[in-house]
GROMACS .gro file of C-alpha atoms in nm:
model
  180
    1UNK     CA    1  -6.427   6.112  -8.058
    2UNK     CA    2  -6.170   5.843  -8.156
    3UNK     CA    3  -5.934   5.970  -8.465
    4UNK     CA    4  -6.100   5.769  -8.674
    5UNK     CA    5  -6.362   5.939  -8.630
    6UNK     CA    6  -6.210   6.308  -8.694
    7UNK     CA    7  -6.056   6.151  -9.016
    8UNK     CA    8  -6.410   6.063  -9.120
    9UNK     CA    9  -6.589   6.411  -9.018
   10UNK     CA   10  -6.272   6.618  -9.172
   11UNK     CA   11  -6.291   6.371  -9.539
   12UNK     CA   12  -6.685   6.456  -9.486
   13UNK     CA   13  -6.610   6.810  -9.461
   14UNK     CA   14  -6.344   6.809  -9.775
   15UNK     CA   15  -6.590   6.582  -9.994
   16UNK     CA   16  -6.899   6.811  -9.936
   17UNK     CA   17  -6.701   7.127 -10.036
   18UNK     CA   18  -6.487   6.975 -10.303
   19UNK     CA   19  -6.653   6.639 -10.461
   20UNK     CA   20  -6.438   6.307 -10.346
   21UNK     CA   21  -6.239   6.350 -10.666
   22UNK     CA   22  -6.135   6.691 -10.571
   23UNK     CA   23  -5.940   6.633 -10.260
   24UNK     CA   24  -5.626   6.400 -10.247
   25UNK     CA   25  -5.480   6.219  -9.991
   26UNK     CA   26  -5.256   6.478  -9.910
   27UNK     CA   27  -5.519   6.739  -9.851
   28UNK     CA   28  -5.692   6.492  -9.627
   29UNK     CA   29  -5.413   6.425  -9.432
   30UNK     CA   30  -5.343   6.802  -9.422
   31UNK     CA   31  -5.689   6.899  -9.307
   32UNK     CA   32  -5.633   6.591  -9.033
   33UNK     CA   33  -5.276   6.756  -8.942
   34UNK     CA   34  -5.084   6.454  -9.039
   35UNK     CA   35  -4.900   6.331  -9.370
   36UNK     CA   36  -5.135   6.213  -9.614
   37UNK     CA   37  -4.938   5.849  -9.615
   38UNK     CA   38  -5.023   5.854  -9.213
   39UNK     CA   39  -5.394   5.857  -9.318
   40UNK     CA   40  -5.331   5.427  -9.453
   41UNK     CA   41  -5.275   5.339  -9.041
   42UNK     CA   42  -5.631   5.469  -9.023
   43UNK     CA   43  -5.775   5.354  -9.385
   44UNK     CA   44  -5.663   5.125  -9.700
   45UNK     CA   45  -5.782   5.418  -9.933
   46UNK     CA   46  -5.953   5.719  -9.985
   47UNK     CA   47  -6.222   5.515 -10.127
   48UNK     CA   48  -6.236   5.284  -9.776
   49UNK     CA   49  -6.299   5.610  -9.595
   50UNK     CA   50  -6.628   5.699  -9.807
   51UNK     CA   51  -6.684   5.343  -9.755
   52UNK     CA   52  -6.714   5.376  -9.421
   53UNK     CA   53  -6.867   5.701  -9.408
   54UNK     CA   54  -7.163   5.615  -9.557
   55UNK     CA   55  -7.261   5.247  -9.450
   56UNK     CA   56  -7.194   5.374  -9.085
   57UNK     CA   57  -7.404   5.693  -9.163
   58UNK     CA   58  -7.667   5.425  -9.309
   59UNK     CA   59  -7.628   5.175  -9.013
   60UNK     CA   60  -7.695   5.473  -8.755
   61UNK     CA   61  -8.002   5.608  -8.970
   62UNK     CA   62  -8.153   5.259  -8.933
   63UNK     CA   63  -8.033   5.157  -8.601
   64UNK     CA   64  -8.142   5.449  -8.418
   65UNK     CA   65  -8.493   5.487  -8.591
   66UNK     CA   66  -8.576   5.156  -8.478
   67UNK     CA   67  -8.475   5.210  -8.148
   68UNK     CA   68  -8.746   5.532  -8.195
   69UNK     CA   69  -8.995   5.342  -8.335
   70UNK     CA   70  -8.937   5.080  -8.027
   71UNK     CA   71  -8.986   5.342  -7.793
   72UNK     CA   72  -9.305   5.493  -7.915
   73UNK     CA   73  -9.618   5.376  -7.816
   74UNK     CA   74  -9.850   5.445  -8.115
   75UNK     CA   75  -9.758   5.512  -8.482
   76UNK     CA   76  -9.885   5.861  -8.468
   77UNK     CA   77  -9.578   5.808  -8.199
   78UNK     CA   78  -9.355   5.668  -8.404
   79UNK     CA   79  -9.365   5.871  -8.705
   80UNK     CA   80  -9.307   6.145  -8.486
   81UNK     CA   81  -8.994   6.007  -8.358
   82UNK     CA   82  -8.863   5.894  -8.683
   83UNK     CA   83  -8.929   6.254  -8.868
   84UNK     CA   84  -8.756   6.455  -8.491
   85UNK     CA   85  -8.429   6.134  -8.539
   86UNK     CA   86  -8.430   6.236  -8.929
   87UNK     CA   87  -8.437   6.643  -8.892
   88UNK     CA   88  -8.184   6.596  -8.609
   89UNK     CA   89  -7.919   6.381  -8.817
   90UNK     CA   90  -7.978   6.632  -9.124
   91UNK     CA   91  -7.878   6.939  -8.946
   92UNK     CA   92  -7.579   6.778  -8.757
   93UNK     CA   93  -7.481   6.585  -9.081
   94UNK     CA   94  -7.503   6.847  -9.360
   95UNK     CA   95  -7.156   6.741  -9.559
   96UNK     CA   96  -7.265   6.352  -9.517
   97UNK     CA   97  -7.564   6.433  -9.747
   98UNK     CA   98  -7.407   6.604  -9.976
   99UNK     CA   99  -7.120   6.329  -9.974
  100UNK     CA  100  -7.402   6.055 -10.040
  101UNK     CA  101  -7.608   6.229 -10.307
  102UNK     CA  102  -7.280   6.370 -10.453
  103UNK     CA  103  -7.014   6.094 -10.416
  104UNK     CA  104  -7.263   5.784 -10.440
  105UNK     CA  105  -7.047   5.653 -10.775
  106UNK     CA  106  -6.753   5.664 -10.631
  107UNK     CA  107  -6.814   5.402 -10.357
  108UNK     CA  108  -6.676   5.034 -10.427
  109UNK     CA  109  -6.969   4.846 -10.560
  110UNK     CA  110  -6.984   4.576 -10.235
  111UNK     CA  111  -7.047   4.936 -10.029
  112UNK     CA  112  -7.323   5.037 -10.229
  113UNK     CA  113  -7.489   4.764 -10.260
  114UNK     CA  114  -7.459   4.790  -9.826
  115UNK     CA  115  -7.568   5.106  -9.820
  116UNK     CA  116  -7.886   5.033 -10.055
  117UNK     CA  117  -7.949   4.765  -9.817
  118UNK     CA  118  -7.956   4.942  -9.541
  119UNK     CA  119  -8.124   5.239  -9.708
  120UNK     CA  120  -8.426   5.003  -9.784
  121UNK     CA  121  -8.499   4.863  -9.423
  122UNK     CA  122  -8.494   5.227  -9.351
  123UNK     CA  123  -8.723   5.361  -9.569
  124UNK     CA  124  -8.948   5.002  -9.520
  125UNK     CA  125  -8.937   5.148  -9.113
  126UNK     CA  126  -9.057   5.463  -9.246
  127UNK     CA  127  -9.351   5.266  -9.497
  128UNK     CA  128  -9.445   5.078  -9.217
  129UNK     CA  129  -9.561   5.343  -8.971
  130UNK     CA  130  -9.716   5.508  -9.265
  131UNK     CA  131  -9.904   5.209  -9.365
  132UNK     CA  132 -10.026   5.159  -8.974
  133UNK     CA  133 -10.159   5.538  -8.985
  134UNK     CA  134 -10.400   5.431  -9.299
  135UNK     CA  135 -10.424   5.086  -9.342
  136UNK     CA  136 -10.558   5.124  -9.712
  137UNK     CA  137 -10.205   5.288  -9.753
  138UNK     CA  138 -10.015   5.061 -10.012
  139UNK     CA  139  -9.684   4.946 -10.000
  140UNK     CA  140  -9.552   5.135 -10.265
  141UNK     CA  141  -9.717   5.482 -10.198
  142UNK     CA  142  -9.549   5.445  -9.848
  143UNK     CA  143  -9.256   5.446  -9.949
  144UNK     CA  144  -9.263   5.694 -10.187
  145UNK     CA  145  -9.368   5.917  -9.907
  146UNK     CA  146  -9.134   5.840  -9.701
  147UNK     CA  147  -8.892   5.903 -10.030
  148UNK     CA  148  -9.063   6.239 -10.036
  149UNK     CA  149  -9.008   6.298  -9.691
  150UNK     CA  150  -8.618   6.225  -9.753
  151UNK     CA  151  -8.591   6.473  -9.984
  152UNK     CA  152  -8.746   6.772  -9.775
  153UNK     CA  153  -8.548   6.722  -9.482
  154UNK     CA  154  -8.249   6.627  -9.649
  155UNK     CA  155  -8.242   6.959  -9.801
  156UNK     CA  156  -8.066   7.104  -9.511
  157UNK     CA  157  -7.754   7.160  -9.670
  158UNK     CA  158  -7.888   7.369  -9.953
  159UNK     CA  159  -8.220   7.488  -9.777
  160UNK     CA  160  -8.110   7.570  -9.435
  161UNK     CA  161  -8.147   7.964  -9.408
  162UNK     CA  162  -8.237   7.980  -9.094
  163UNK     CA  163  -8.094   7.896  -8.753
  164UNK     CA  164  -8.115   7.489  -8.674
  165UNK     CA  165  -8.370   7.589  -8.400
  166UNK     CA  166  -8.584   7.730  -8.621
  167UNK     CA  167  -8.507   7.500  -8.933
  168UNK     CA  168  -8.604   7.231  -8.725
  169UNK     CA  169  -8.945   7.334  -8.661
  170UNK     CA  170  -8.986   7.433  -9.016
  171UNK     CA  171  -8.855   7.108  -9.152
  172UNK     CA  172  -9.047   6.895  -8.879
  173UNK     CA  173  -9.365   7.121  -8.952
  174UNK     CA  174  -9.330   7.003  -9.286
  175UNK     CA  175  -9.271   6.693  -9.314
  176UNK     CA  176  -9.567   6.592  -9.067
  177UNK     CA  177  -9.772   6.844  -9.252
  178UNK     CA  178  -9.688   6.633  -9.575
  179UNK     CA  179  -9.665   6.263  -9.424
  180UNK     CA  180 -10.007   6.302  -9.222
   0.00000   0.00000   0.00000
């Protein structure tokens, strides 16, 4: 992991617990175990780090579900793929959705407007399998499954009880249960 990249998970860490407003550059750079003005050879701002936090979080959502969806052979396949990528990235990524559903404001408006973007061809990825399971499936009720499905399995951080072995085979158990 480049030091970038602990930067990122330690600000991810520090947002979840205490909202982006609540932690300064010096306790970022503290966390990190360097001077908070060190943390400007890495970023521009505190700001550019959410930045970058959640488009890359977005990209990987959407780059590795297609690369799922690819790989499956059906789109009985493919949904099962996408849900097992999702649940996976939820437990590993806890503070990143708090961070987006939290933090989403705070992000520079050219960001968001990425991140929507990306968020879209996502859930559309999502739709599209759902649409090829029942063809008389519309566009819109797709999606707001998939939106559905979002919300169950992004509930890890508040939700998840139980060991990630066994939350994953509850969350996964639901969300098929619920999508099919």
């Amino acid at each position: 992991m480049s030091r970038r990249d602990q930067i990122l998970e330690t600000a991810a860490e520090l947002f979840a617990a205490r909202g982006f407003h609540g932690v300064s550059v010096a306790d970022l750079g503290a966390a990190c175990g360097i001077s908070g003005p060190a943390l400007y050879k890495h970023f521009d701002s505190k700001q550019a780090m959410l930045a970058e936090m959640l488009v890359s979080i977005s990209e990987e959502l959407l780059s590795v579900g297609r690369q799922r969806v690819d790989a499956a052979g059906t789109p009985g396949a493919a949904l099962d793929a996408l849900v097992d990528w999702h649940v996976d990235f939820a437990l590993r990524h806890r503070p990143l959705i708090v961070v987006q559903d939290r933090d989403w404001e705070s992000l520079p408006p050219e960001a968001r407007e990425r991140v929507r973007s990306l968020q879209r061809a996502y859930v559309d990825l999502w739709a599209a399998q759902l649409r090829a399971l029942d063809e008389a499936r519309d566009l819109d009720t797709a999606r707001a499954m998939a939106h559905a499905a979002f919300g169950l399995i992004n509930s890890t951080p508040h939700s998840g009880l139980l060991p990630d072995e066994q939350m994953r085979g509850v969350l996964t158990t639901m969300a098929l249960g619920a999508l099919r």
